[in-house]
Short mmCIF file of C-alpha atoms and ligand atoms in Angstrom, two decimals:
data_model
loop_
_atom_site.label_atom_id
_atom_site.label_comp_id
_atom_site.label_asym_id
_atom_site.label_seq_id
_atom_site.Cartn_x
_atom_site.Cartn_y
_atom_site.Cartn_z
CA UNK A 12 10.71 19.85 -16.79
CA UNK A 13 12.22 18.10 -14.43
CA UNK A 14 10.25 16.38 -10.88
CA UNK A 15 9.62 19.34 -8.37
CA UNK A 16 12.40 20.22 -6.65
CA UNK A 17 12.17 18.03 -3.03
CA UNK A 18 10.74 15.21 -4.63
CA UNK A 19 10.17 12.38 -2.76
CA UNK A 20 11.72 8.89 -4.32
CA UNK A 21 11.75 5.70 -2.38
CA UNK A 22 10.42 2.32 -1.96
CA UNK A 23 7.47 1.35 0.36
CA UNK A 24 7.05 -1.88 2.84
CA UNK A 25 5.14 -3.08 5.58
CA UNK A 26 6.20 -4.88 8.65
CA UNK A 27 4.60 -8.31 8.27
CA UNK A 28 5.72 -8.50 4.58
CA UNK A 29 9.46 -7.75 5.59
CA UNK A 30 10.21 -8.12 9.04
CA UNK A 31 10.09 -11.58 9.54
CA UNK A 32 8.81 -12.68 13.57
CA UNK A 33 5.53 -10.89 13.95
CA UNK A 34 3.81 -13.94 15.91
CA UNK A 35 1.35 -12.36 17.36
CA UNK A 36 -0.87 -10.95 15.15
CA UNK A 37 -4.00 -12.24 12.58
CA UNK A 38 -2.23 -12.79 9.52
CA UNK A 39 0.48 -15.00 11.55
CA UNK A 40 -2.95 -17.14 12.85
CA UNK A 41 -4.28 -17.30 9.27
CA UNK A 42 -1.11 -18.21 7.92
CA UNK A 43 -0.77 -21.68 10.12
CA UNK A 44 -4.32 -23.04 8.09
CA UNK A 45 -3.06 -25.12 5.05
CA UNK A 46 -4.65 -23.77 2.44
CA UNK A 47 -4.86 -19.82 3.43
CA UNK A 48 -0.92 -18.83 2.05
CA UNK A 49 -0.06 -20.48 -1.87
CA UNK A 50 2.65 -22.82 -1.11
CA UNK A 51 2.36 -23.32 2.28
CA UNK A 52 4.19 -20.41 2.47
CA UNK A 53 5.04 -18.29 6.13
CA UNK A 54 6.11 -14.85 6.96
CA UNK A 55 8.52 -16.23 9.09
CA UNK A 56 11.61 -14.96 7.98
CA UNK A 57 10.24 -12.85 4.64
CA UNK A 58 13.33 -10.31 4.82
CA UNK A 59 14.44 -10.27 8.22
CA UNK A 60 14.24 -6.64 8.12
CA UNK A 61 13.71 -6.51 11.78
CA UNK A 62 16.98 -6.67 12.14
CA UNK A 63 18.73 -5.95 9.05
CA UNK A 64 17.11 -2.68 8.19
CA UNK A 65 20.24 -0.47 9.17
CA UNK A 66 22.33 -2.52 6.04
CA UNK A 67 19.07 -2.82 4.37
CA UNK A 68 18.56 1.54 4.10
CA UNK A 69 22.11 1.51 3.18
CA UNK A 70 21.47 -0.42 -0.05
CA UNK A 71 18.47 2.12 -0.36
CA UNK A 72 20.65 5.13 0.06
CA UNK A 73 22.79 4.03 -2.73
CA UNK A 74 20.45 3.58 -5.03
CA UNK A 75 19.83 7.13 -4.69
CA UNK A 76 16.27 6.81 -2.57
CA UNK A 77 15.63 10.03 -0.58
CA UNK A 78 12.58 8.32 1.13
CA UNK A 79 10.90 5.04 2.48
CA UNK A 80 7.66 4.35 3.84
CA UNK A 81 7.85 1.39 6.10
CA UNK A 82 4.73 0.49 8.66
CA UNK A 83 4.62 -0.52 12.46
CA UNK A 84 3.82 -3.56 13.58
CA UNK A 85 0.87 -3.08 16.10
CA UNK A 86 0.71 -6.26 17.70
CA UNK A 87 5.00 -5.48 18.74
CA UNK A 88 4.15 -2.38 20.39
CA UNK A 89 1.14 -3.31 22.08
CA UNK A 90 1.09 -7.06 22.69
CA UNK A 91 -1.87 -6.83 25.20
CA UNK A 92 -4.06 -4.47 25.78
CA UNK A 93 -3.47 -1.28 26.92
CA UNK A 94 0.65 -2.61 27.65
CA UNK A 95 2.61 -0.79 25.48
CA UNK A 96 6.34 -2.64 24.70
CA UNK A 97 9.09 -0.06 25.62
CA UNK A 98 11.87 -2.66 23.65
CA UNK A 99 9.23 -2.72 20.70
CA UNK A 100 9.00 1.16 20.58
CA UNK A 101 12.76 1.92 21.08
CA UNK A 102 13.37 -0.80 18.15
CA UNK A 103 11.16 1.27 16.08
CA UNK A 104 12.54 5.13 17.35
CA UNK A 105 15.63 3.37 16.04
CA UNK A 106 15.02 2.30 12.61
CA UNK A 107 13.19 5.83 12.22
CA UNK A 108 16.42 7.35 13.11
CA UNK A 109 18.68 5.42 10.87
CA UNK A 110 16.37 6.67 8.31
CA UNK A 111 16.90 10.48 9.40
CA UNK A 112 20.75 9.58 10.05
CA UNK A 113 20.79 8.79 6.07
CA UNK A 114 18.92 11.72 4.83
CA UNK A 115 16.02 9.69 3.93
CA UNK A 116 12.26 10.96 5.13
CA UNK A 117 10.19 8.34 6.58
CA UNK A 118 6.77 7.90 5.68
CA UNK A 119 4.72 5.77 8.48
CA UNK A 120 2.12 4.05 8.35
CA UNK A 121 0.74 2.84 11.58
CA UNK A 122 -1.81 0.08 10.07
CA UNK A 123 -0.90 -2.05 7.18
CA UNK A 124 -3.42 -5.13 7.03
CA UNK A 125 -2.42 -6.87 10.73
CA UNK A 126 -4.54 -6.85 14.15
CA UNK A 127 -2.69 -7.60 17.23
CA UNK A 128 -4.40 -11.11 18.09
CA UNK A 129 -6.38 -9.66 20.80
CA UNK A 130 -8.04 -7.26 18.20
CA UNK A 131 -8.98 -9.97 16.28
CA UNK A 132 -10.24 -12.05 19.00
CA UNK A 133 -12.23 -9.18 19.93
CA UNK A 134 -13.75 -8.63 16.96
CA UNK A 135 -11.61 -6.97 14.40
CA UNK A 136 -12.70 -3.99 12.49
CA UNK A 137 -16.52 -5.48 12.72
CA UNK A 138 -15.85 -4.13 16.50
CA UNK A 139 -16.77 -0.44 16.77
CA UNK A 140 -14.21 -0.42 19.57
CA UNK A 141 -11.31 -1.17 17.89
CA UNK A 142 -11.31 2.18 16.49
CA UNK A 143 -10.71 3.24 19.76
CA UNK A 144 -8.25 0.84 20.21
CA UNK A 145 -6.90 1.74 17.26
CA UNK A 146 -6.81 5.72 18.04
CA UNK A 147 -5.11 4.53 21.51
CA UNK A 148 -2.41 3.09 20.10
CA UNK A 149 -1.90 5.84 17.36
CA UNK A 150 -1.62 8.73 20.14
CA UNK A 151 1.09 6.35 22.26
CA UNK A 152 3.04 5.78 18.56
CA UNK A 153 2.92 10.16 18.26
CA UNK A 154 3.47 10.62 21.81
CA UNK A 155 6.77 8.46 21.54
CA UNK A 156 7.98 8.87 17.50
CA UNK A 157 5.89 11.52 16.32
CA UNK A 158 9.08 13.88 16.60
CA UNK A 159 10.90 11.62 13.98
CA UNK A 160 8.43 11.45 11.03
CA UNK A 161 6.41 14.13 9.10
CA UNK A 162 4.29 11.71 7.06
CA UNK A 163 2.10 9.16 8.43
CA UNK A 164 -0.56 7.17 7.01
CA UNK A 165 -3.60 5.85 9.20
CA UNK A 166 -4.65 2.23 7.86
CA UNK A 167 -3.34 1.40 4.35
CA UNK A 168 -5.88 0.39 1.75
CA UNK A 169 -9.18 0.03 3.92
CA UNK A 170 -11.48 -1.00 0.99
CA UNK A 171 -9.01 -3.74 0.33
CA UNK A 172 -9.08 -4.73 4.30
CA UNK A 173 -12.75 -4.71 3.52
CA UNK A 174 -12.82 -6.76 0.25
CA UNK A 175 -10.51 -9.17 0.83
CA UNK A 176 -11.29 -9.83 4.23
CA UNK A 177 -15.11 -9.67 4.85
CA UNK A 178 -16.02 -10.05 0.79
CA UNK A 179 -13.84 -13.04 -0.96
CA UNK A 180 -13.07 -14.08 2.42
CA UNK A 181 -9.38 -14.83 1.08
CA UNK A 182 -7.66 -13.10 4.15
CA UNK A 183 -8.28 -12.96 7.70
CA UNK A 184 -11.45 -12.79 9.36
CA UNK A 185 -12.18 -15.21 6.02
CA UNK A 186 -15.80 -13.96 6.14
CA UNK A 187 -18.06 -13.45 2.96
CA UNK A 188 -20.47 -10.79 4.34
CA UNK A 189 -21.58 -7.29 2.65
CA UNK A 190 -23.29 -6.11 6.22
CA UNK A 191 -19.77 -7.51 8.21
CA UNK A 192 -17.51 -5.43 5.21
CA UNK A 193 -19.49 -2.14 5.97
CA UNK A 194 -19.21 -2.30 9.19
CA UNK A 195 -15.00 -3.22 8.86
CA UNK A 196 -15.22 -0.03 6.95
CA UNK A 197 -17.18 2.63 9.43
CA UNK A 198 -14.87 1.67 11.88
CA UNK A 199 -12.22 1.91 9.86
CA UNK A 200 -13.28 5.49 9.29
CA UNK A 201 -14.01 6.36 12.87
CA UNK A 202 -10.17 4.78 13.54
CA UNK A 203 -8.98 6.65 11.05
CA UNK A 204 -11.17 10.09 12.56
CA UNK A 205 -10.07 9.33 16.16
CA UNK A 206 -6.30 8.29 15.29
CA UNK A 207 -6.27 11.48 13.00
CA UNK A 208 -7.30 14.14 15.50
CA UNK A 209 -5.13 12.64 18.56
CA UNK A 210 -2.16 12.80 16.54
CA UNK A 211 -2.18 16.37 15.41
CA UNK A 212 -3.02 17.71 18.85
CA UNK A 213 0.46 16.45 19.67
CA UNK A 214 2.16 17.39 16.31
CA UNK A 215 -0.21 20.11 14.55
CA UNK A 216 2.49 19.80 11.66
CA UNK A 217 2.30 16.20 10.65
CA UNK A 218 0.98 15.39 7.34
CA UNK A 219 -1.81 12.34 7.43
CA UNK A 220 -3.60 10.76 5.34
CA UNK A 221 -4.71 7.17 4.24
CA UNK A 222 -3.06 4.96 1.20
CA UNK A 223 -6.11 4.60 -0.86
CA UNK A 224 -6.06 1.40 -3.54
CA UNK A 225 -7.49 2.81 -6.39
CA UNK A 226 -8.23 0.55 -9.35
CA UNK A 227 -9.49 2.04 -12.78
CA UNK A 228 -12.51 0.44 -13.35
CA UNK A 229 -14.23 0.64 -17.28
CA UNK A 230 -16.81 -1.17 -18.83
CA UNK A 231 -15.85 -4.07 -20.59
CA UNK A 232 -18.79 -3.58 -23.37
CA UNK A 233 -18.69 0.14 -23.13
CA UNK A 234 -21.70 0.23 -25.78
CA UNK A 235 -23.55 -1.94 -23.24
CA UNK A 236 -25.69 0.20 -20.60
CA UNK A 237 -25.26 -2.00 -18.27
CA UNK A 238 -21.46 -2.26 -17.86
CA UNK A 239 -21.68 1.24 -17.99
CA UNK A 240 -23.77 1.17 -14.48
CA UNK A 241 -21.80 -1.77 -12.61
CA UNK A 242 -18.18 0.32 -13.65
CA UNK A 243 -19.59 3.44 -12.46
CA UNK A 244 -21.16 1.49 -9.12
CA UNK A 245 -17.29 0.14 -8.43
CA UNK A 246 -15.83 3.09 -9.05
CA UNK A 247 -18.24 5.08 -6.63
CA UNK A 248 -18.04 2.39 -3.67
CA UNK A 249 -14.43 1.03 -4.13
CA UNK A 250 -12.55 4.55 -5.58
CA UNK A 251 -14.46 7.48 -3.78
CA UNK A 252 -16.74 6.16 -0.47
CA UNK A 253 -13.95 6.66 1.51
CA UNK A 254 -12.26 10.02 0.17
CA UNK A 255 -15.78 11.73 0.16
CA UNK A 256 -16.79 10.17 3.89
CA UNK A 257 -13.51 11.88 5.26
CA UNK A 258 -13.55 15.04 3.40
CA UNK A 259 -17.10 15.05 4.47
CA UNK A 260 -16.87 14.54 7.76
CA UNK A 261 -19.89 11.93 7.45
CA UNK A 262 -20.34 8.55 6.09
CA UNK A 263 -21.66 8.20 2.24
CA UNK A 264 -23.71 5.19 0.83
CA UNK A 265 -23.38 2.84 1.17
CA UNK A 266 -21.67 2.73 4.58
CA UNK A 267 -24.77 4.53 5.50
CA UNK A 268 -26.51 1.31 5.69
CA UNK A 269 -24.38 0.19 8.38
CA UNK A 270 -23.76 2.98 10.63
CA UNK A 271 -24.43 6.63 10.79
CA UNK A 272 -20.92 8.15 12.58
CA UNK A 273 -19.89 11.81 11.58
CA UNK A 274 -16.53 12.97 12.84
CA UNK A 275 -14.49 16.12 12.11
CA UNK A 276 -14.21 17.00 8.26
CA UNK A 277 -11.35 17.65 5.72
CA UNK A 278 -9.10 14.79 8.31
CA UNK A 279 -6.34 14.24 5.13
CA UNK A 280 -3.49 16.22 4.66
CA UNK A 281 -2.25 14.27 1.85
CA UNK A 282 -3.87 11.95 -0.41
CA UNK A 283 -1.83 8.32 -0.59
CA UNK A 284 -2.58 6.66 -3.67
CA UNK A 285 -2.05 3.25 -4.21
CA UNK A 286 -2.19 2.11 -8.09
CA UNK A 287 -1.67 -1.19 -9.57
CA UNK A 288 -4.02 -1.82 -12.68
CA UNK A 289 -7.05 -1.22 -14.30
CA UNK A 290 -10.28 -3.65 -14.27
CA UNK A 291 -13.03 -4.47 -16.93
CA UNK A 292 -16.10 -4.94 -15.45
CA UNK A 293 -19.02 -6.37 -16.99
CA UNK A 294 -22.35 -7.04 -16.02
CA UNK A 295 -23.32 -10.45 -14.91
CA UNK A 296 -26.49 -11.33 -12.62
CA UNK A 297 -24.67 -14.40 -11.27
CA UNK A 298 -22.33 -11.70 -9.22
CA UNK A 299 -24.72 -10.81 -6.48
CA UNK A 300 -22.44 -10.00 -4.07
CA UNK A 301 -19.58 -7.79 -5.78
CA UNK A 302 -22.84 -5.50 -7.18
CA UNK A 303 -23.23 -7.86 -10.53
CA UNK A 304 -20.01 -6.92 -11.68
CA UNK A 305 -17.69 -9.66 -13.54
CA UNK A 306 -14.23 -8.40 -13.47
CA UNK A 307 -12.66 -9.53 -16.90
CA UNK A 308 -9.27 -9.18 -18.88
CA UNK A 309 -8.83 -9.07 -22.83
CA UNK A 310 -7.06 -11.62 -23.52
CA UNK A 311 -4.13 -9.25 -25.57
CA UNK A 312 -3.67 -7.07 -22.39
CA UNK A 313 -0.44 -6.92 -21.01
CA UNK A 314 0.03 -8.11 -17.54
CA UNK A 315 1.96 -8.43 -14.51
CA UNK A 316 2.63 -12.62 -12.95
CA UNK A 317 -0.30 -11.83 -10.87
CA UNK A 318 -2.63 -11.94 -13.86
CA UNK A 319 -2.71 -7.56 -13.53
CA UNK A 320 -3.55 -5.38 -16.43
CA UNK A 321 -0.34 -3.24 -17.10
CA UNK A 322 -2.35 0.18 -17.65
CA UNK A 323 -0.13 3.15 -16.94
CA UNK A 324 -2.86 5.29 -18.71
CA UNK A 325 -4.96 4.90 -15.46
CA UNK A 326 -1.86 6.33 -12.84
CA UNK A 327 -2.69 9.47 -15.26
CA UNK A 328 -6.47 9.06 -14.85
CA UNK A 329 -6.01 8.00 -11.30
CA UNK A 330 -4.19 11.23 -10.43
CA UNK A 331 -6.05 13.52 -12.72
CA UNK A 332 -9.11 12.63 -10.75
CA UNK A 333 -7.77 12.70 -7.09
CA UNK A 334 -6.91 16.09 -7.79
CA UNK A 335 -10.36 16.93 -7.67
CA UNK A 336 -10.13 16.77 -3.73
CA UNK A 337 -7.37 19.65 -3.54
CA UNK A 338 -4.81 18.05 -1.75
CA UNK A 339 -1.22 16.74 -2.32
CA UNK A 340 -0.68 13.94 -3.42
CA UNK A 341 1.76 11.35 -2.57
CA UNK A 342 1.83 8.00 -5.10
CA UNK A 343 2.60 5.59 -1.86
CA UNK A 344 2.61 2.18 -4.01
CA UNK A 345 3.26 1.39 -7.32
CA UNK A 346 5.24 -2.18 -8.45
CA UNK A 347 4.38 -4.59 -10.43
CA UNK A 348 5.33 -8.65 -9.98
CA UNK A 349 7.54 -9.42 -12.30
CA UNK A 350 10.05 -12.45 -11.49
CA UNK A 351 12.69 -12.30 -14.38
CA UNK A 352 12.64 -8.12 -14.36
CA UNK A 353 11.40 -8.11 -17.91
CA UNK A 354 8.25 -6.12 -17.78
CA UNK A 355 9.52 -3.57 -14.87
CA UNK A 356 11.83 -1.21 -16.72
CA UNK A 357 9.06 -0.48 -18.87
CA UNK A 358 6.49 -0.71 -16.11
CA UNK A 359 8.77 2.32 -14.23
CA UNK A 360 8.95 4.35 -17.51
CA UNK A 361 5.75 4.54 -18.07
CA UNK A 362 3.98 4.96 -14.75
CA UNK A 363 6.34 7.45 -14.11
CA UNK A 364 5.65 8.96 -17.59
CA UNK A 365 2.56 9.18 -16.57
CA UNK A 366 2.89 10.69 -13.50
CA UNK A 367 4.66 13.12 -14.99
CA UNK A 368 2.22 13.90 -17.57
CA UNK A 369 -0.18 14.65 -14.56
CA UNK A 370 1.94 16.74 -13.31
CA UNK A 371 2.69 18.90 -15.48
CA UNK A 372 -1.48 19.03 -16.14
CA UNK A 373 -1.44 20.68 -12.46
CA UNK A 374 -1.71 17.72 -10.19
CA UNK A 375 0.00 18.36 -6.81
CA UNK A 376 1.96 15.12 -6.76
CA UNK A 377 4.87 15.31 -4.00
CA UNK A 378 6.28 11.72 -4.38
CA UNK A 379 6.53 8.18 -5.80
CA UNK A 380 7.43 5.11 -3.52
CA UNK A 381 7.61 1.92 -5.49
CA UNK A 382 5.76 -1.08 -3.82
CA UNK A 383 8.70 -2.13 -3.14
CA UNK A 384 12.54 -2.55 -2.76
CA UNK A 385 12.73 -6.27 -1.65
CA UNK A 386 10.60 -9.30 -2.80
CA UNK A 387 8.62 -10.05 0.26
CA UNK A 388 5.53 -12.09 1.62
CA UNK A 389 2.76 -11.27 -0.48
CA UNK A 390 -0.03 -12.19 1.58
CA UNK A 391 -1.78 -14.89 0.16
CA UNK A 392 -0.02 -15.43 -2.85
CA UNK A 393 3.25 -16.05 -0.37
CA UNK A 394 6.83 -15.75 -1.95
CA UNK A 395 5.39 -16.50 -4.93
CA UNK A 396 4.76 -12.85 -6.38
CA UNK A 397 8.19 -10.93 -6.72
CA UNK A 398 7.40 -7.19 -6.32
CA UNK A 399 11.04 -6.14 -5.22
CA UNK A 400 13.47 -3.63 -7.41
CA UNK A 401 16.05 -6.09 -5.23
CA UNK A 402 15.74 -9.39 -5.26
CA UNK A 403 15.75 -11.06 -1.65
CA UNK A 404 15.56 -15.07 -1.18
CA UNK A 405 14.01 -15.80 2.54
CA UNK A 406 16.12 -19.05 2.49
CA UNK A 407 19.66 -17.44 2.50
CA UNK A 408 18.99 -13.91 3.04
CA UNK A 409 20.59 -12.98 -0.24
CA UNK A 410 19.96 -9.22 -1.76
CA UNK A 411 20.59 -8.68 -5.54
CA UNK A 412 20.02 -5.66 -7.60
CA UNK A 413 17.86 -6.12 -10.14
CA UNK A 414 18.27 -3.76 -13.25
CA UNK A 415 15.22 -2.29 -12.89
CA UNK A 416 16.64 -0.85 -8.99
CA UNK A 417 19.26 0.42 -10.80
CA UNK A 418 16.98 2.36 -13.49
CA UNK A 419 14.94 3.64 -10.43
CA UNK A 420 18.23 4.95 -8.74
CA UNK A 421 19.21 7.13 -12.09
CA UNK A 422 15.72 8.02 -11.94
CA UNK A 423 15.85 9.03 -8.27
CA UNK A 424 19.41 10.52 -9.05
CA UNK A 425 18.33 12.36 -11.63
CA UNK A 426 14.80 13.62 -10.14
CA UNK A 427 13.67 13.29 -13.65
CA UNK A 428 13.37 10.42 -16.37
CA UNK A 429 15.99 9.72 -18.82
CA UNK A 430 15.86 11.58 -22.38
CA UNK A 431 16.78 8.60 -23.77
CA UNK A 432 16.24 5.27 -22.45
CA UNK A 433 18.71 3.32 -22.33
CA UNK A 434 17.17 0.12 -21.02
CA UNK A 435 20.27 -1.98 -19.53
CA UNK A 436 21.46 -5.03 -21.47
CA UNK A 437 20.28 -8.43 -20.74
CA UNK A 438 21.03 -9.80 -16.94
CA UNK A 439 23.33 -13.61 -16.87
CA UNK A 440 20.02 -14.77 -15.19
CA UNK A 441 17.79 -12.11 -14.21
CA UNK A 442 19.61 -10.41 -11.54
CA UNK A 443 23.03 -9.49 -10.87
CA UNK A 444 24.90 -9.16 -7.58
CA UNK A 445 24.26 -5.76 -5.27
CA UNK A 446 27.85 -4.37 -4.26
CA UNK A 447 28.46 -1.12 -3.75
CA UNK A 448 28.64 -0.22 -7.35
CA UNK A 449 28.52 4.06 -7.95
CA UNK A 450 25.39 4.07 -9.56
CA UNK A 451 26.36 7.70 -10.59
O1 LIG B 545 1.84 -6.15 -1.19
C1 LIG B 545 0.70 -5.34 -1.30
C2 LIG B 545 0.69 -4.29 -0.22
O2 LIG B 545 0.76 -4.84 1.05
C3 LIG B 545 -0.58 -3.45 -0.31
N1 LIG B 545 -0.80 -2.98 -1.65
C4 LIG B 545 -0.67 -3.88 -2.75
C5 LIG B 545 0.64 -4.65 -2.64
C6 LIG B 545 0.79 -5.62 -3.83
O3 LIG B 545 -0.27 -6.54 -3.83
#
């Protein structure tokens, strides 16, 4: 069996990790505090996508990619409130066509980690009015580009906004505050509601949905009770709060305890899936505030630079599960840092192994977009973590191919894995130059 026939292949990025100039939004703030970003490290140029994207899909296309998700920068198209940039909007209408222009579908996501400044300054997600702020902006974005994209995806990863944001206090606001993470997340929720129901009374045939991090969380004692508990507590507040609250239509615990919106049910066309690694979690009374669960590693587990478990089992169990909501499925991130391209090869055949295996099990997956085609700004870890199938170096601009981009594009080619893998031979460094090599 080959991938269903339409599959969708491609990379995924987000504005502030690519385009380079996004001044005016929280992360750019947070950035400027030594300390926040390893390295000192700005977003200012990452890959100066903003305004090499047209050369930048071309590289894309010939590697075979038939898709890309790529976000909107908020804070470009509406720089104060309620002022909506017409240059900001056309830039955008353009890169959306280049993508049509090359056969490629776009997959949008209007909310990928950054508030416009104002947001922030008004009170972020903790503010139940930036979900209308939020839904305001969503319905000008559909009103101006909905007629160039099918796909679009809400907020990307809100329980990672949440835990990274309001829990470790690591990214921007920097608070460390269960009550202020709850409430993030209801609003989030409402935005997505509001956002959700504006946009399909102007295009009844766009498919939404959010990109939902899902980690595989076991025990790491599984004889021990309570592991047992803490993995099951994770995996019920980090993996399903939010999937159940929107096909509900109401919030679940715990986001009960902070607010008690309904909205209209069944508000996902598609489920986006965003899967990385698998977590150990064991029970440790120290760990008040991340519900007594101690996150651990074996110390034999494979892992990526960033310290993550390589577990392709859990794209299988990750997928196998999500199908229990009925919906399609679209994998919208999958990657792995990997500087010297040593791990990734394997990392693509067997995530993609496994998403085949769910597959053909029954699971109604519709696409794969690796996180991502260029190295980029990784939040707070900087330049420092290399996600990209391409190589890019914010310094001189350079793109090279890595081997793994080219394994992707025979996979993409092919819409199906090789029979035989032939893994290529070892790079000069790690890399080798892009050029407009036929990949076929
Ligand atoms: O780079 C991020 C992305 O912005 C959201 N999902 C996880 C990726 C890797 O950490």
């Amino acid at each position: 069996m080959t991938f269903p026939d339409g599959f969708l292949w491609g990379t995924a990025t987000a504005a502030h990790q690519v385009e380079g100039g996004n001044h005016g939004n929280d992360w750019w703030a947070w950035e400027q505090v030594p300390g926040h970003i390893k390295n000192g490290d700005r977003s200012d140029p990452a890959c100066d996508h903003y305004r090499r994207y047209a050369s930048d899909f071309d590289l894309l296309k010939r590697l075979h990619q038939n898709a890309h998700r790529l976000s909107l920068e908020w804070s470009r198209i509406e720089p104060t409130p309620g002022e909506f940039s017409q240059p900001a909007i056309q830039h955008y209408r353009e890169v959306l066509q280049a993508l049509v222009d090359r056969g490629m579908v776009p997959l949008v996501t209007l909310h990928h980690f950054t508030n416009p400044t104002w947001v922030a300054d008004a009170g972020g997600w903790e503010a139940p009015e930036t979900a209308d702020r939020f839904a305001r902006y969503a319905e000008r974005v559909a009103t101006e580009l909905g007629g160039l994209a099918r796909f679009w995806i809400t907020i990307n990863e809100p329980t990672v906004i949440a835990y990274q944001g309001y829990v470790r206090g690591e990214w921007p606001p920097g608070k460390r505050d269960l009550g202020a993470a709850a409430r993030a997340l209801v609003t989030m929720v409402r935005g997505h509601w509001m956002a959700y129901t504006r946009i399909k009374s102007l295009h009844p045939d766009a498919q939404i949905g959010v990109a939902h991090h899902l980690r595989v969380f076991d025990p790491a004692r599984p004889f021990m009770p309570q592991d047992r508990a803490v993995a099951a507590a994770f995996n019920r507040v980090f993996n399903e709060t939010i999937l159940k609250s929107l096909r509900l239509g109401r919030l679940v615990f715990p986001l009960t305890r902070a607010g008690s919106a309904t909205g209209p049910a069944h508000t996902q066309d598609f489920i986006g899936l965003n899967y990385y690694a698998r977590e150990l979690v064991r029970f440790n009374r120290r760990y008040r505030d991340e519900l007594f669960g101690e996150r651990v590693l074996p110390a034999d587990a494979p892992r990526s630079d960033l310290n993550w478990e390589l577990y392709p089992e859990g794209l299988f169990r990750a997928l196998r599960s999500l199908s229990r909501e009925r919906l399609p499925i679209i994998v919208t991130e999958n990657g792995i840092a990997d500087a010297a391209d040593a791990m990734r090869p394997d990392f693509l055949l067997s995530h993609l192994g496994a998403m085949k295996r769910a597959i053909q099990s029954g699971v109604p997956v519709r696409g794969y977009f690796h996180w991502t085609c260029f190295d980029n700004f990784e939040w707070a870890e900087g330049y420092s973590a290399k996600f990209g199938l391409i190589a890019c170096d914010p310094a001189t601009q350079e793109r090279r191919v890595r081997h793994s981009a080219r394994l992707y594009a025979e996979i993409c080619r092919a819409n199906d894995l090789p029979v035989s893998v032939e893994l290529p031979p070892a790079p000069r460094a790690d890399e080798e130059p892009a050029g407009p090599t036929d990949l076929r």
